PDB file of C-alpha atoms in Angstrom:
ATOM      1  CA  UNK A   1      44.475  20.112 159.567  1.00 49.00           C
ATOM      2  CA  UNK A   2      46.954  19.784 162.155  1.00 51.00           C
ATOM      3  CA  UNK A   3      46.875  15.322 163.921  1.00 54.00           C
ATOM      4  CA  UNK A   4      46.001  15.229 167.377  1.00 57.00           C
ATOM      5  CA  UNK A   5      49.534  14.692 169.448  1.00 52.00           C
ATOM      6  CA  UNK A   6      50.043  11.381 170.348  1.00 51.00           C
ATOM      7  CA  UNK A   7      51.378  11.052 173.639  1.00 49.00           C
ATOM      8  CA  UNK A   8      55.072  11.326 174.643  1.00 48.00           C
ATOM      9  CA  UNK A   9      57.395  10.877 176.508  1.00 45.00           C
ATOM     10  CA  UNK A  10      59.439  13.460 178.713  1.00 45.00           C
ATOM     11  CA  UNK A  11      62.661  13.842 177.066  1.00 44.00           C
ATOM     12  CA  UNK A  12      66.221  12.751 178.227  1.00 44.00           C
ATOM     13  CA  UNK A  13      66.894  16.290 180.164  1.00 43.00           C
ATOM     14  CA  UNK A  14      63.953  16.386 182.070  1.00 44.00           C
ATOM     15  CA  UNK A  15      64.430  13.203 184.055  1.00 46.00           C
ATOM     16  CA  UNK A  16      67.568  13.284 186.546  1.00 48.00           C
ATOM     17  CA  UNK A  17      69.953  10.650 186.381  1.00 51.00           C
ATOM     18  CA  UNK A  18      69.505   7.788 188.172  1.00 50.00           C
ATOM     19  CA  UNK A  19      65.565   8.019 188.548  1.00 49.00           C
ATOM     20  CA  UNK A  20      63.448   5.474 187.992  1.00 50.00           C
ATOM     21  CA  UNK A  21      62.737   4.907 184.092  1.00 50.00           C
ATOM     22  CA  UNK A  22      58.803   6.316 183.165  1.00 53.00           C
ATOM     23  CA  UNK A  23      57.107   3.484 180.779  1.00 56.00           C
ATOM     24  CA  UNK A  24      56.353   4.949 177.583  1.00 56.00           C
ATOM     25  CA  UNK A  25      52.411   5.652 177.188  1.00 67.00           C
ATOM     26  CA  UNK A  26      50.444   2.422 175.821  1.00 80.00           C
ATOM     27  CA  UNK A  27      49.419   3.470 172.734  1.00 82.00           C
ATOM     28  CA  UNK A  28      46.318   1.661 172.868  1.00 86.00           C
ATOM     29  CA  UNK A  29      45.829   3.242 175.849  1.00 83.00           C
ATOM     30  CA  UNK A  30      45.657   6.017 175.276  1.00 84.00           C
ATOM     31  CA  UNK A  31      43.534   5.868 171.894  1.00 86.00           C
ATOM     32  CA  UNK A  32      40.842   4.598 174.162  1.00 85.00           C
ATOM     33  CA  UNK A  33      41.203   7.349 176.901  1.00 86.00           C
ATOM     34  CA  UNK A  34      40.469   9.495 173.944  1.00 85.00           C
ATOM     35  CA  UNK A  35      37.314   8.058 173.599  1.00 88.00           C
ATOM     36  CA  UNK A  36      37.910   5.770 170.448  1.00 89.00           C
ATOM     37  CA  UNK A  37      37.615   1.531 170.448  1.00 91.00           C
ATOM     38  CA  UNK A  38      40.542   0.019 167.917  1.00 91.00           C
ATOM     39  CA  UNK A  39      38.779  -2.435 167.247  1.00 92.00           C
ATOM     40  CA  UNK A  40      35.506  -0.443 166.216  1.00 94.00           C
ATOM     41  CA  UNK A  41      38.122   1.505 164.422  1.00 94.00           C
ATOM     42  CA  UNK A  42      39.932  -1.650 162.665  1.00 94.00           C
ATOM     43  CA  UNK A  43      36.039  -3.390 161.671  1.00 95.00           C
ATOM     44  CA  UNK A  44      35.736   0.305 160.042  1.00 95.00           C
ATOM     45  CA  UNK A  45      39.271   0.329 158.093  1.00 95.00           C
ATOM     46  CA  UNK A  46      38.591  -3.128 157.123  1.00 95.00           C
ATOM     47  CA  UNK A  47      35.365  -2.033 155.270  1.00 95.00           C
ATOM     48  CA  UNK A  48      36.282   0.826 154.294  1.00 95.00           C
ATOM     49  CA  UNK A  49      40.032   1.936 154.138  1.00 95.00           C
ATOM     50  CA  UNK A  50      40.821   5.180 155.797  1.00 93.00           C
ATOM     51  CA  UNK A  51      37.390   5.019 157.425  1.00 94.00           C
ATOM     52  CA  UNK A  52      39.476   3.731 160.775  1.00 94.00           C
ATOM     53  CA  UNK A  53      41.656   6.227 160.541  1.00 93.00           C
ATOM     54  CA  UNK A  54      38.909   9.153 160.421  1.00 94.00           C
ATOM     55  CA  UNK A  55      37.320   7.915 163.113  1.00 94.00           C
ATOM     56  CA  UNK A  56      40.584   7.402 165.892  1.00 92.00           C
ATOM     57  CA  UNK A  57      40.691  11.544 164.698  1.00 90.00           C
ATOM     58  CA  UNK A  58      44.258  10.800 162.061  1.00 91.00           C
ATOM     59  CA  UNK A  59      42.403  13.573 159.532  1.00 92.00           C
ATOM     60  CA  UNK A  60      44.712  13.514 157.316  1.00 91.00           C
ATOM     61  CA  UNK A  61      46.147  10.085 158.056  1.00 91.00           C
ATOM     62  CA  UNK A  62      42.778   8.893 157.111  1.00 93.00           C
ATOM     63  CA  UNK A  63      41.922  11.010 154.153  1.00 94.00           C
ATOM     64  CA  UNK A  64      44.799  10.372 152.152  1.00 94.00           C
ATOM     65  CA  UNK A  65      43.807   6.014 152.791  1.00 94.00           C
ATOM     66  CA  UNK A  66      41.031   6.450 151.681  1.00 94.00           C
ATOM     67  CA  UNK A  67      42.111   8.568 148.749  1.00 94.00           C
ATOM     68  CA  UNK A  68      44.325   5.964 147.513  1.00 94.00           C
ATOM     69  CA  UNK A  69      43.415   2.617 149.205  1.00 95.00           C
ATOM     70  CA  UNK A  70      39.754   2.944 147.955  1.00 94.00           C
ATOM     71  CA  UNK A  71      40.260   4.510 144.649  1.00 94.00           C
ATOM     72  CA  UNK A  72      42.970   2.022 144.006  1.00 94.00           C
ATOM     73  CA  UNK A  73      40.295  -0.284 144.610  1.00 95.00           C
ATOM     74  CA  UNK A  74      37.822   1.046 142.758  1.00 93.00           C
ATOM     75  CA  UNK A  75      39.937   1.964 139.172  1.00 94.00           C
ATOM     76  CA  UNK A  76      41.039  -1.517 139.665  1.00 93.00           C
ATOM     77  CA  UNK A  77      36.697  -2.469 139.237  1.00 91.00           C
ATOM     78  CA  UNK A  78      36.096   0.404 136.802  1.00 91.00           C
ATOM     79  CA  UNK A  79      39.019  -1.049 134.275  1.00 90.00           C
ATOM     80  CA  UNK A  80      38.413  -4.674 135.208  1.00 88.00           C
ATOM     81  CA  UNK A  81      34.765  -3.926 134.554  1.00 85.00           C
ATOM     82  CA  UNK A  82      34.715  -6.182 137.477  1.00 83.00           C
ATOM     83  CA  UNK A  83      36.220  -8.752 136.148  1.00 83.00           C
ATOM     84  CA  UNK A  84      38.536  -9.040 138.441  1.00 87.00           C
ATOM     85  CA  UNK A  85      36.257  -9.950 142.066  1.00 87.00           C
ATOM     86  CA  UNK A  86      34.880 -13.620 140.996  1.00 82.00           C
ATOM     87  CA  UNK A  87      35.035 -16.782 142.936  1.00 82.00           C
ATOM     88  CA  UNK A  88      33.681 -18.337 139.521  1.00 74.00           C
ATOM     89  CA  UNK A  89      34.455 -21.681 138.847  1.00 68.00           C
ATOM     90  CA  UNK A  90      35.363 -21.692 135.240  1.00 69.00           C
ATOM     91  CA  UNK A  91      37.342 -17.627 135.215  1.00 68.00           C
ATOM     92  CA  UNK A  92      37.579 -16.961 139.034  1.00 74.00           C
ATOM     93  CA  UNK A  93      40.348 -15.263 140.992  1.00 80.00           C
ATOM     94  CA  UNK A  94      40.175 -17.372 144.241  1.00 83.00           C
ATOM     95  CA  UNK A  95      43.764 -16.873 145.303  1.00 86.00           C
ATOM     96  CA  UNK A  96      43.517 -12.794 144.655  1.00 89.00           C
ATOM     97  CA  UNK A  97      40.572 -12.928 146.462  1.00 90.00           C
ATOM     98  CA  UNK A  98      42.416 -13.526 149.564  1.00 91.00           C
ATOM     99  CA  UNK A  99      44.092 -10.475 149.396  1.00 92.00           C
ATOM    100  CA  UNK A 100      41.536  -8.512 147.918  1.00 93.00           C
ATOM    101  CA  UNK A 101      39.059  -9.421 150.935  1.00 92.00           C
ATOM    102  CA  UNK A 102      41.577  -6.821 153.300  1.00 93.00           C
ATOM    103  CA  UNK A 103      38.931  -3.883 151.757  1.00 92.00           C
ATOM    104  CA  UNK A 104      35.687  -5.439 152.931  1.00 91.00           C
ATOM    105  CA  UNK A 105      32.447  -3.179 151.021  1.00 92.00           C
ATOM    106  CA  UNK A 106      34.260  -2.484 148.114  1.00 92.00           C
ATOM    107  CA  UNK A 107      35.120  -6.192 147.002  1.00 91.00           C
ATOM    108  CA  UNK A 108      31.818  -7.674 148.573  1.00 91.00           C
ATOM    109  CA  UNK A 109      30.364  -5.072 146.127  1.00 89.00           C
ATOM    110  CA  UNK A 110      31.527  -6.123 143.435  1.00 88.00           C
ATOM    111  CA  UNK A 111      31.726  -9.659 144.230  1.00 87.00           C
ATOM    112  CA  UNK A 112      27.957  -9.319 144.527  1.00 86.00           C
ATOM    113  CA  UNK A 113      27.764  -7.580 140.791  1.00 84.00           C
ATOM    114  CA  UNK A 114      30.364 -10.333 139.963  1.00 81.00           C
ATOM    115  CA  UNK A 115      27.534 -13.402 141.160  1.00 78.00           C
ATOM    116  CA  UNK A 116      24.678 -11.273 139.576  1.00 75.00           C
ATOM    117  CA  UNK A 117      23.360 -10.490 143.367  1.00 75.00           C
ATOM    118  CA  UNK A 118      22.650  -6.669 142.302  1.00 73.00           C
ATOM    119  CA  UNK A 119      20.536  -5.265 140.127  1.00 70.00           C
ATOM    120  CA  UNK A 120      22.942  -4.227 136.907  1.00 67.00           C
ATOM    121  CA  UNK A 121      23.442  -7.768 135.295  1.00 64.00           C
ATOM    122  CA  UNK A 122      26.845  -8.131 134.563  1.00 64.00           C
ATOM    123  CA  UNK A 123      27.430  -9.837 130.826  1.00 63.00           C
ATOM    124  CA  UNK A 124      28.110 -12.903 130.219  1.00 62.00           C
ATOM    125  CA  UNK A 125      31.447 -13.841 129.990  1.00 62.00           C
ATOM    126  CA  UNK A 126      32.464 -16.747 127.616  1.00 64.00           C
ATOM    127  CA  UNK A 127      36.000 -17.574 127.798  1.00 65.00           C
ATOM    128  CA  UNK A 128      36.329 -18.533 124.167  1.00 70.00           C
ATOM    129  CA  UNK A 129      35.178 -14.440 122.765  1.00 74.00           C
ATOM    130  CA  UNK A 130      37.750 -12.938 121.667  1.00 78.00           C
ATOM    131  CA  UNK A 131      36.199  -9.843 123.159  1.00 77.00           C
ATOM    132  CA  UNK A 132      36.633 -11.482 126.851  1.00 75.00           C
ATOM    133  CA  UNK A 133      40.040 -11.901 125.762  1.00 79.00           C
ATOM    134  CA  UNK A 134      41.330  -8.735 124.441  1.00 81.00           C
ATOM    135  CA  UNK A 135      40.150  -7.558 127.546  1.00 80.00           C
ATOM    136  CA  UNK A 136      42.695  -9.299 129.670  1.00 83.00           C
ATOM    137  CA  UNK A 137      44.957  -7.496 130.325  1.00 85.00           C
ATOM    138  CA  UNK A 138      42.900  -4.609 132.251  1.00 87.00           C
ATOM    139  CA  UNK A 139      41.473  -7.337 134.301  1.00 87.00           C
ATOM    140  CA  UNK A 140      45.236  -7.824 135.454  1.00 89.00           C
ATOM    141  CA  UNK A 141      45.904  -4.196 136.141  1.00 91.00           C
ATOM    142  CA  UNK A 142      42.136  -4.767 137.899  1.00 91.00           C
ATOM    143  CA  UNK A 143      44.139  -8.051 140.173  1.00 92.00           C
ATOM    144  CA  UNK A 144      46.975  -5.728 140.653  1.00 93.00           C
ATOM    145  CA  UNK A 145      45.082  -2.691 141.616  1.00 95.00           C
ATOM    146  CA  UNK A 146      42.251  -4.030 144.480  1.00 95.00           C
ATOM    147  CA  UNK A 147      44.929  -7.121 145.421  1.00 95.00           C
ATOM    148  CA  UNK A 148      47.580  -3.802 146.678  1.00 96.00           C
ATOM    149  CA  UNK A 149      45.008  -2.563 147.901  1.00 96.00           C
ATOM    150  CA  UNK A 150      43.778  -5.258 150.303  1.00 95.00           C
ATOM    151  CA  UNK A 151      46.817  -5.971 151.252  1.00 96.00           C
ATOM    152  CA  UNK A 152      48.016  -2.446 152.147  1.00 96.00           C
ATOM    153  CA  UNK A 153      44.793  -1.685 154.263  1.00 96.00           C
ATOM    154  CA  UNK A 154      45.859  -5.059 156.543  1.00 95.00           C
ATOM    155  CA  UNK A 155      49.022  -2.597 157.716  1.00 95.00           C
ATOM    156  CA  UNK A 156      46.457   0.002 158.637  1.00 94.00           C
ATOM    157  CA  UNK A 157      44.194  -2.539 160.568  1.00 95.00           C
ATOM    158  CA  UNK A 158      46.639  -3.102 162.392  1.00 94.00           C
ATOM    159  CA  UNK A 159      48.013   0.279 163.033  1.00 92.00           C
ATOM    160  CA  UNK A 160      44.307   0.179 164.553  1.00 92.00           C
ATOM    161  CA  UNK A 161      44.925  -2.948 166.754  1.00 90.00           C
ATOM    162  CA  UNK A 162      47.924  -1.053 167.586  1.00 89.00           C
ATOM    163  CA  UNK A 163      46.738   1.906 168.581  1.00 84.00           C
ATOM    164  CA  UNK A 164      48.190   3.949 165.782  1.00 84.00           C
ATOM    165  CA  UNK A 165      51.474   4.236 167.364  1.00 84.00           C
ATOM    166  CA  UNK A 166      52.900   6.408 165.267  1.00 82.00           C
ATOM    167  CA  UNK A 167      56.251   7.576 166.672  1.00 83.00           C
ATOM    168  CA  UNK A 168      55.938   7.580 170.028  1.00 81.00           C
ATOM    169  CA  UNK A 169      58.503   3.854 170.388  1.00 78.00           C
ATOM    170  CA  UNK A 170      60.364   5.127 168.344  1.00 81.00           C
ATOM    171  CA  UNK A 171      60.953   8.067 170.733  1.00 84.00           C
ATOM    172  CA  UNK A 172      60.485   6.017 173.671  1.00 84.00           C
ATOM    173  CA  UNK A 173      63.431   4.387 172.939  1.00 86.00           C
ATOM    174  CA  UNK A 174      65.787   7.149 171.543  1.00 88.00           C
ATOM    175  CA  UNK A 175      64.772   8.955 175.206  1.00 92.00           C
ATOM    176  CA  UNK A 176      65.885   5.589 177.177  1.00 92.00           C
ATOM    177  CA  UNK A 177      69.163   5.577 174.829  1.00 94.00           C
ATOM    178  CA  UNK A 178      69.169   9.015 175.822  1.00 94.00           C
ATOM    179  CA  UNK A 179      69.616   8.586 179.624  1.00 94.00           C
ATOM    180  CA  UNK A 180      71.414   5.489 179.611  1.00 95.00           C
ATOM    181  CA  UNK A 181      74.123   7.273 177.244  1.00 95.00           C
ATOM    182  CA  UNK A 182      73.491  10.503 180.396  1.00 94.00           C
ATOM    183  CA  UNK A 183      73.761   7.949 183.307  1.00 95.00           C
ATOM    184  CA  UNK A 184      77.126   7.100 181.384  1.00 95.00           C
ATOM    185  CA  UNK A 185      78.837   9.713 180.973  1.00 94.00           C
ATOM    186  CA  UNK A 186      77.820  10.479 184.791  1.00 95.00           C
ATOM    187  CA  UNK A 187      79.560   7.722 186.257  1.00 94.00           C
ATOM    188  CA  UNK A 188      82.853   8.687 183.816  1.00 94.00           C
ATOM    189  CA  UNK A 189      83.177  11.757 185.691  1.00 93.00           C
ATOM    190  CA  UNK A 190      82.696  10.568 188.787  1.00 93.00           C
ATOM    191  CA  UNK A 191      85.291   7.851 188.427  1.00 92.00           C
ATOM    192  CA  UNK A 192      87.792  10.677 186.454  1.00 92.00           C
ATOM    193  CA  UNK A 193      87.528  13.074 189.907  1.00 90.00           C
ATOM    194  CA  UNK A 194      87.572  10.287 192.129  1.00 87.00           C
ATOM    195  CA  UNK A 195      91.247   9.435 190.469  1.00 79.00           C
ATOM    196  CA  UNK A 196      92.337  12.946 190.194  1.00 64.00           C
ATOM    197  CA  UNK A 197      93.188  13.794 193.661  1.00 57.00           C
ATOM    198  CA  UNK A 198      96.483  11.157 193.192  1.00 52.00           C
ATOM    199  CA  UNK A 199      96.972  12.117 189.908  1.00 51.00           C
ATOM    200  CA  UNK A 200      97.447  15.625 190.531  1.00 52.00           C
ATOM    201  CA  UNK A 201      99.550  15.052 194.094  1.00 52.00           C
ATOM    202  CA  UNK A 202     103.921  15.882 193.551  1.00 56.00           C
ATOM    203  CA  UNK A 203     106.068  13.958 193.707  1.00 57.00           C
ATOM    204  CA  UNK A 204     107.783  13.782 196.996  1.00 57.00           C
ATOM    205  CA  UNK A 205     110.960  15.943 197.304  1.00 58.00           C
ATOM    206  CA  UNK A 206     114.427  13.867 196.775  1.00 60.00           C
ATOM    207  CA  UNK A 207     116.591  13.642 200.347  1.00 62.00           C
ATOM    208  CA  UNK A 208     118.922  16.453 200.139  1.00 60.00           C
ATOM    209  CA  UNK A 209     122.793  15.369 199.050  1.00 59.00           C
ATOM    210  CA  UNK A 210     125.302  15.349 202.566  1.00 54.00           C
ATOM    211  CA  UNK A 211     123.251  13.192 205.675  1.00 49.00           C
ATOM    212  CA  UNK A 212     124.046  14.297 209.492  1.00 50.00           C
ATOM    213  CA  UNK A 213     127.587  13.320 210.196  1.00 46.00           C
TER     214      UNK A 213
ATOM    215  CA  UNK B   1      53.173   1.362 127.603  1.00 79.00           C
ATOM    216  CA  UNK B   2      50.894   4.487 129.851  1.00 83.00           C
ATOM    217  CA  UNK B   3      48.822   2.236 131.914  1.00 83.00           C
ATOM    218  CA  UNK B   4      52.390  -0.285 132.685  1.00 87.00           C
ATOM    219  CA  UNK B   5      53.807   3.220 134.066  1.00 90.00           C
ATOM    220  CA  UNK B   6      50.432   4.375 135.814  1.00 90.00           C
ATOM    221  CA  UNK B   7      50.506   1.545 137.317  1.00 91.00           C
ATOM    222  CA  UNK B   8      53.606   1.355 138.398  1.00 92.00           C
ATOM    223  CA  UNK B   9      53.651   4.947 140.264  1.00 93.00           C
ATOM    224  CA  UNK B  10      49.823   4.196 141.488  1.00 93.00           C
ATOM    225  CA  UNK B  11      51.354   0.836 143.315  1.00 95.00           C
ATOM    226  CA  UNK B  12      54.789   2.379 144.578  1.00 95.00           C
ATOM    227  CA  UNK B  13      53.001   5.789 146.152  1.00 95.00           C
ATOM    228  CA  UNK B  14      50.689   3.310 147.557  1.00 95.00           C
ATOM    229  CA  UNK B  15      52.543   1.421 149.031  1.00 96.00           C
ATOM    230  CA  UNK B  16      55.658   3.678 150.083  1.00 96.00           C
ATOM    231  CA  UNK B  17      52.424   6.168 152.017  1.00 95.00           C
ATOM    232  CA  UNK B  18      51.120   2.904 154.073  1.00 95.00           C
ATOM    233  CA  UNK B  19      54.471   2.003 154.844  1.00 94.00           C
ATOM    234  CA  UNK B  20      55.897   5.019 156.262  1.00 93.00           C
ATOM    235  CA  UNK B  21      52.361   6.162 157.879  1.00 92.00           C
ATOM    236  CA  UNK B  22      51.866   3.302 160.445  1.00 91.00           C
ATOM    237  CA  UNK B  23      55.522   4.489 162.129  1.00 88.00           C
ATOM    238  CA  UNK B  24      55.074   8.111 161.649  1.00 88.00           C
ATOM    239  CA  UNK B  25      52.866  11.037 163.447  1.00 81.00           C
ATOM    240  CA  UNK B  26      53.564  14.015 161.860  1.00 83.00           C
ATOM    241  CA  UNK B  27      53.250  15.604 158.624  1.00 85.00           C
ATOM    242  CA  UNK B  28      56.191  17.071 157.477  1.00 89.00           C
ATOM    243  CA  UNK B  29      57.762  13.710 158.425  1.00 89.00           C
ATOM    244  CA  UNK B  30      55.441  11.965 156.463  1.00 90.00           C
ATOM    245  CA  UNK B  31      55.433  13.324 153.440  1.00 92.00           C
ATOM    246  CA  UNK B  32      59.105  13.212 153.686  1.00 93.00           C
ATOM    247  CA  UNK B  33      59.591   9.716 154.389  1.00 93.00           C
ATOM    248  CA  UNK B  34      56.647   8.763 151.817  1.00 94.00           C
ATOM    249  CA  UNK B  35      58.339  10.404 148.896  1.00 95.00           C
ATOM    250  CA  UNK B  36      62.037   8.565 149.636  1.00 95.00           C
ATOM    251  CA  UNK B  37      60.485   5.389 150.251  1.00 95.00           C
ATOM    252  CA  UNK B  38      59.377   5.989 146.411  1.00 96.00           C
ATOM    253  CA  UNK B  39      61.931   7.069 145.282  1.00 96.00           C
ATOM    254  CA  UNK B  40      63.544   3.969 146.924  1.00 96.00           C
ATOM    255  CA  UNK B  41      60.966   2.027 145.764  1.00 95.00           C
ATOM    256  CA  UNK B  42      60.673   2.928 141.663  1.00 95.00           C
ATOM    257  CA  UNK B  43      64.482   2.572 141.640  1.00 95.00           C
ATOM    258  CA  UNK B  44      65.430  -0.154 142.981  1.00 95.00           C
ATOM    259  CA  UNK B  45      62.411  -2.157 140.844  1.00 94.00           C
ATOM    260  CA  UNK B  46      63.851  -0.063 137.878  1.00 94.00           C
ATOM    261  CA  UNK B  47      66.692  -1.169 138.612  1.00 96.00           C
ATOM    262  CA  UNK B  48      65.752  -4.272 139.033  1.00 96.00           C
ATOM    263  CA  UNK B  49      63.497  -5.247 135.948  1.00 94.00           C
ATOM    264  CA  UNK B  50      67.026  -3.491 133.435  1.00 95.00           C
ATOM    265  CA  UNK B  51      68.806  -6.238 135.061  1.00 96.00           C
ATOM    266  CA  UNK B  52      66.299  -8.600 134.672  1.00 96.00           C
ATOM    267  CA  UNK B  53      66.556  -7.193 130.477  1.00 95.00           C
ATOM    268  CA  UNK B  54      69.779  -7.787 130.771  1.00 95.00           C
ATOM    269  CA  UNK B  55      70.454 -11.281 131.590  1.00 96.00           C
ATOM    270  CA  UNK B  56      67.317 -12.219 129.214  1.00 95.00           C
ATOM    271  CA  UNK B  57      69.246 -10.606 126.521  1.00 94.00           C
ATOM    272  CA  UNK B  58      72.819 -12.569 127.242  1.00 94.00           C
ATOM    273  CA  UNK B  59      71.118 -15.066 127.951  1.00 92.00           C
ATOM    274  CA  UNK B  60      69.237 -15.148 124.381  1.00 82.00           C
TER     275      UNK B  60
END
C-alpha cells in the first residue's frame, strides 16, 4: 500500500526565470485539508506508538512504528517482568520514568501493574532477595527498551505536529536552489551576449602607405 | 552475550528507522536511508566500543 503523496512543489523548470517564487505548501494545512487533525494524531501517537501515523493516513510508517516501538516497549516489560516501570521509593526508576512517559498507554499500564492497581498482582520485591538480584540484568534491558521506545516516540509525535512533512521541505529547498541557479545562468548569458558585439568587431584597417602630396 | 547483541540490534534498527522516517516520504528512500543509518550507527558504536576497550587495556 503506497503512502499518500505529500504536497509537492512544482519542479524548477515549470516556472519561468524571474517569476515570483511559489511558497512551499504548509504540511500542517495539507493534513487539515485531508480531514486529519495533527493534534489528535499526536495524542494518539503518544498513547500508542504508531497509531498517530495510522490515523494521519500513513499506514506503512504507522505499522512499522507500531511493530518496532510498541514491540520494543512490550518486550522490555516482558523481559523485566514489569519491574522496569516503577516509582516505588525503594527500587523505582524515577529518572527513567521521564523517558518512558513518551509512550503513554504501555507505560501507564505497566505503572498500574507495578503498583498493584491491576487484578494481576506483581510479586513482592525484596532488594536483598538473591532472585531479585539475579534479575537485575533483565531489569536493565527492560529499562533500555522502554526508555528508548519512549524517547523515539517523542520524535514521531513531533513529526505529526509538524504535519508529517517528510521530504517536502527538502524538495522545496532544492527547487528554490535550482531556480536560483537557472536565474544566475540566464543572467550570465545575457551579460555574455551584451558584450559579444564589441568583442567581434574587426580592428580598423591600417592607413595605406604614401599619403597625398 | 546473545541478549547484548539482540538489544544492540533492536535499539540501532529502531533508532535508525525513526530518525529516517521523519524526513523521508517514499518507501524505497525510507528503506535505504534506514539501512544506511543503521550501518553507520552500528559501525560507529562498535568502533567506539573497541577504542574504549583498547584504552582500558592500555591503561590496565
